[in-house]
Short mmCIF file of C-alpha atoms in Angstrom, two decimals:
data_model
loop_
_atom_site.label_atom_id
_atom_site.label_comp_id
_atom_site.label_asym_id
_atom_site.label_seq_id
_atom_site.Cartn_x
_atom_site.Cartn_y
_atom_site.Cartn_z
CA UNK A 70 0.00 0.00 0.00
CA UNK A 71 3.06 2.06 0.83
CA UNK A 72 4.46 1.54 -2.80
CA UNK A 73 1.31 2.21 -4.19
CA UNK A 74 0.90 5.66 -2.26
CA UNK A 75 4.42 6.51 -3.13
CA UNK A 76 3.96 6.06 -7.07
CA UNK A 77 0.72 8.03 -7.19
CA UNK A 78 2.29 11.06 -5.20
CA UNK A 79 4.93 10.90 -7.97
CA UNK A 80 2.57 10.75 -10.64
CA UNK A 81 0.47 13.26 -9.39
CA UNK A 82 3.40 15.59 -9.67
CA UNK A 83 3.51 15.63 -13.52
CA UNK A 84 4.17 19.21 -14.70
CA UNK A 85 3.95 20.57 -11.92
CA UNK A 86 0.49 19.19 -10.92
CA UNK A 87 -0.86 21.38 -13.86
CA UNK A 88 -4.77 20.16 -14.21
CA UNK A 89 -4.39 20.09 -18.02
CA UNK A 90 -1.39 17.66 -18.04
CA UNK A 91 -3.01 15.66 -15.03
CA UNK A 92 -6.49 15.38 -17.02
CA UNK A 93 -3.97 13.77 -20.29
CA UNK A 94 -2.67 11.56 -18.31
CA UNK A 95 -6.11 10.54 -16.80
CA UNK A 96 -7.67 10.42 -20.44
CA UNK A 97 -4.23 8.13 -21.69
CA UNK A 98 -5.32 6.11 -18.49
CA UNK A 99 -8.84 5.63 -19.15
CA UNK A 100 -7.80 4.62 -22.56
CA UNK A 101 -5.33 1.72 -21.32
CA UNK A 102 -7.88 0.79 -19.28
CA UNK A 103 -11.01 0.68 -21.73
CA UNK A 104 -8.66 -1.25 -24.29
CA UNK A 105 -5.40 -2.50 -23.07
CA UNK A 106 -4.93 -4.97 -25.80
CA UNK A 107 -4.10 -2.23 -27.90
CA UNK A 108 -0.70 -1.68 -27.89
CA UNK A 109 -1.09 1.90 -29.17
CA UNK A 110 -2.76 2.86 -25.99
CA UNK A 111 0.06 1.79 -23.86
CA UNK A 112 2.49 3.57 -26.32
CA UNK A 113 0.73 6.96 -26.35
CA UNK A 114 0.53 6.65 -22.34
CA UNK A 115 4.27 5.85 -22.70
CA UNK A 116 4.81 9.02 -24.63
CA UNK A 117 3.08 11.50 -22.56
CA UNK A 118 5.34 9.83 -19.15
CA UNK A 119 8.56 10.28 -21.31
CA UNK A 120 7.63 13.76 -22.38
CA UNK A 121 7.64 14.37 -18.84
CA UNK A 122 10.60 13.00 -18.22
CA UNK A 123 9.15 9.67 -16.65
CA UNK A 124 11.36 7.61 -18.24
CA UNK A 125 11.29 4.35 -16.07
CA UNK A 126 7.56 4.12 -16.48
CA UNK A 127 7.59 4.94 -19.97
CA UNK A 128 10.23 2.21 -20.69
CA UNK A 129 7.61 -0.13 -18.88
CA UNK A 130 4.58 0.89 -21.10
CA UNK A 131 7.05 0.56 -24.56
CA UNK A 132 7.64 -2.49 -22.86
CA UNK A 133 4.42 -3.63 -22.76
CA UNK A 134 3.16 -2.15 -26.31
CA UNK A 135 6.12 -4.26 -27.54
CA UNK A 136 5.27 -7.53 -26.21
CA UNK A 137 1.43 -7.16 -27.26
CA UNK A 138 2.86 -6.89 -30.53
CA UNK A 139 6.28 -8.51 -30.83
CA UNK A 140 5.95 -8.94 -34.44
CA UNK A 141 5.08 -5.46 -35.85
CA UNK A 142 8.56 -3.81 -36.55
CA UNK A 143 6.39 -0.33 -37.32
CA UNK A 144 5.32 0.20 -33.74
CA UNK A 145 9.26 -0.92 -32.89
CA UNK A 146 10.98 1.55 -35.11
CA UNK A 147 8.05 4.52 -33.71
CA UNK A 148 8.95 4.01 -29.91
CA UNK A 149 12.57 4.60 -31.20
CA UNK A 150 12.24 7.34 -32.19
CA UNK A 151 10.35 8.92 -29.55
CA UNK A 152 12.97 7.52 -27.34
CA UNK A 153 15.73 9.44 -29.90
CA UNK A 154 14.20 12.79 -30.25
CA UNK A 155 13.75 12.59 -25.83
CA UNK A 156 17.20 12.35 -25.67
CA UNK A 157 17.24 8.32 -24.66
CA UNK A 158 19.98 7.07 -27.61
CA UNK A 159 20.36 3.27 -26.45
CA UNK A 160 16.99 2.93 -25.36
CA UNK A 161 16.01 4.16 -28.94
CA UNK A 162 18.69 2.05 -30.43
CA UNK A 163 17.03 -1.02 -28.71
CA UNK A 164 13.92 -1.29 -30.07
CA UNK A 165 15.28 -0.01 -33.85
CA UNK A 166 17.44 -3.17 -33.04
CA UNK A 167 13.99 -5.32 -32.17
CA UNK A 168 12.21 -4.36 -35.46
CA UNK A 169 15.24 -5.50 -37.46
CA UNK A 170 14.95 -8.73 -35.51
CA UNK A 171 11.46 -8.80 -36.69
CA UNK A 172 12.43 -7.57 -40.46
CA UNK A 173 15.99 -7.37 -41.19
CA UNK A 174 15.17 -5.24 -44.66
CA UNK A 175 13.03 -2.93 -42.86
CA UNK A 176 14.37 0.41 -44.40
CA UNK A 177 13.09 2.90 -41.80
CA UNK A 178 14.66 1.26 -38.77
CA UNK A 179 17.86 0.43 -40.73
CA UNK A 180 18.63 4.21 -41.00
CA UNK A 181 17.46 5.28 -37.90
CA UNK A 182 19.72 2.61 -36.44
CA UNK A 183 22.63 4.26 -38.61
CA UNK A 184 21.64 7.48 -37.48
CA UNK A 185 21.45 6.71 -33.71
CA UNK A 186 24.67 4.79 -33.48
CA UNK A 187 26.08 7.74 -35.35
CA UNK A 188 24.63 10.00 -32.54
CA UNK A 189 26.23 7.90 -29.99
CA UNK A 190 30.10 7.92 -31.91
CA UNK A 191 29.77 4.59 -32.84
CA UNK A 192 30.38 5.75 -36.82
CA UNK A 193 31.90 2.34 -37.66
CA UNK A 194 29.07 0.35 -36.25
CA UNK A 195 26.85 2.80 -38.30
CA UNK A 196 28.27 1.64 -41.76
CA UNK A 197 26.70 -1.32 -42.47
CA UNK A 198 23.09 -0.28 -41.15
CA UNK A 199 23.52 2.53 -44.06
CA UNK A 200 24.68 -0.17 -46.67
CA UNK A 201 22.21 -2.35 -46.37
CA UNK A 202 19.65 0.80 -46.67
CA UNK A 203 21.58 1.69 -49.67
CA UNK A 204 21.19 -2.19 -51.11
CA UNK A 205 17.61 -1.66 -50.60
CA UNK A 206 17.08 1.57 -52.05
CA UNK A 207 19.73 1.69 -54.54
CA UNK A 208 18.91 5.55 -55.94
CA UNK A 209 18.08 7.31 -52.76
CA UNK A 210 20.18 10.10 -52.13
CA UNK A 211 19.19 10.81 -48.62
CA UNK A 212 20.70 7.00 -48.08
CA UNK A 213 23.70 8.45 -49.62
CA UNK A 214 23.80 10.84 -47.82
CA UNK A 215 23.70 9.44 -44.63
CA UNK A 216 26.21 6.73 -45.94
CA UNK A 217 28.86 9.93 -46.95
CA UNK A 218 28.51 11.76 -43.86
CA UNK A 219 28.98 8.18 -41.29
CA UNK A 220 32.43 7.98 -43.89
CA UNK A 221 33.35 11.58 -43.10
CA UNK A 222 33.19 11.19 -39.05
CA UNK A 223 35.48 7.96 -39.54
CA UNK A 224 37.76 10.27 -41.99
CA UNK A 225 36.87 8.13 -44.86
CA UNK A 226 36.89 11.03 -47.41
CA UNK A 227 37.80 9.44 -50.77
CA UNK A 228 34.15 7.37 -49.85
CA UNK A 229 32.29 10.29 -47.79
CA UNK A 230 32.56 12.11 -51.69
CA UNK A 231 31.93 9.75 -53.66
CA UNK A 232 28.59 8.68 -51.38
CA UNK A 233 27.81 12.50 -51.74
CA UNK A 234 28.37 13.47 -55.31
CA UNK A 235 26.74 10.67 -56.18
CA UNK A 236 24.00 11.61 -54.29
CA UNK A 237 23.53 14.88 -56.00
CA UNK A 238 22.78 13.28 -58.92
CA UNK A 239 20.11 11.41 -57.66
CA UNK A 240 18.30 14.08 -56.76
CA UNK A 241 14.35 15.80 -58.26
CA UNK A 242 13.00 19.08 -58.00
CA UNK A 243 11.06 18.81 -55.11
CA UNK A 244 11.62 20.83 -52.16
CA UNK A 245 12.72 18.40 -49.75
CA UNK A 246 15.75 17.31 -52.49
CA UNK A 247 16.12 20.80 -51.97
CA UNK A 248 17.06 21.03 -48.75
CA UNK A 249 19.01 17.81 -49.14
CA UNK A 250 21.28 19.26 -52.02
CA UNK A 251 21.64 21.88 -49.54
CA UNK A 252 23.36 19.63 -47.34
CA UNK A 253 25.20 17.43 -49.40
CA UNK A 254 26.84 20.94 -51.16
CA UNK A 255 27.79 21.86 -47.55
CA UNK A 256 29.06 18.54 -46.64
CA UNK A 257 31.24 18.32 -49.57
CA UNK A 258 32.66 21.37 -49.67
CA UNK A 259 33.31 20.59 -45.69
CA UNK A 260 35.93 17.81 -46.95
CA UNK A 261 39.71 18.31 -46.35
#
């Protein structure tokens, strides 16, 4: 009973004990509650904890979303990345690692495994998460792009520039490609 008091004074001390963030949480709740077979629920719960900087109960939610669908590398890849953009690189990098389990070829969580082992210095590591992206999707520049940059941070330059130019020549009009040409003209001229 202790342990149970303790945990809701905790919880009740989300933002601050601001009504509107306590009346989310109660509404996430009521939702995990109403359907908790649905690993979304859990998820979205887990999401609102981390934004709040929760993160052992959020882990336990992503957890739980995970095993009520252990086979859906989607929902894997999306908790990593909430994970990455809170700041939580080898949580993230777990479950990008558990929906390549589930699909090896799974583009999405092969760069975002790239991108987070990048993020954590571990550039040679990166490499062949980026290859096997680029085996995948052969004329994606972004790939490439990724790929050049992970050769630059391990001083690879010869390959870093021949990933990038190669990627400017893969790219359309649109106005993401863009933005992209913008940084693969500022990455190469960047190069010793």
């Amino acid at each position: 009973a202790d342990s149970c008091r303790a945990l809701q004074s905790r919880l009740q001390q989300i933002a601050g004990g601001d009504s509107a963030a306590l009346g989310t949480m109660s509404q996430l709740r009521q939702a995990v509650t109403s359907a908790p077979e649905e690993p979304v629920n859990h998820a979205r719960l887990a999401g609102f904890f981390l934004h709040h900087e929760y993160l052992t109960e959020a882990l336990a939610l992503f957890e739980r979303a995970r095993v009520q669908r252990p086979q859906d590398p989607w929902l894997m890849n999306e908790i990593g990345g909430l994970l990455s953009r809170a700041g939580q690189g080898v949580e993230a990098l777990g479950f990008y690692q558990m929906a390549l389990q589930v699909n090896p070829d799974y583009g999405p969580a092969l760069i975002n495994t790239g991108g987070i082992l990048n993020a954590l210095s571990r550039h040679a590591e990166a490499v062949p998460y980026f290859e096997h992206a680029l085996e995948l999707s052969p004329a994606d520049p972004g790939v490439r792009f990724f790929l050049g940059v992970t050769f630059m941070s391990l001083e690879r330059y010869d390959d870093a520039r021949a990933q990038l130019q190669q990627a400017l020549t893969e790219l359309d009009d649109s106005d993401e490609a863009r933005q992209l040409k913008e940084q693969i003209e500022a990455a190469l001229e960047s190069l010793p």
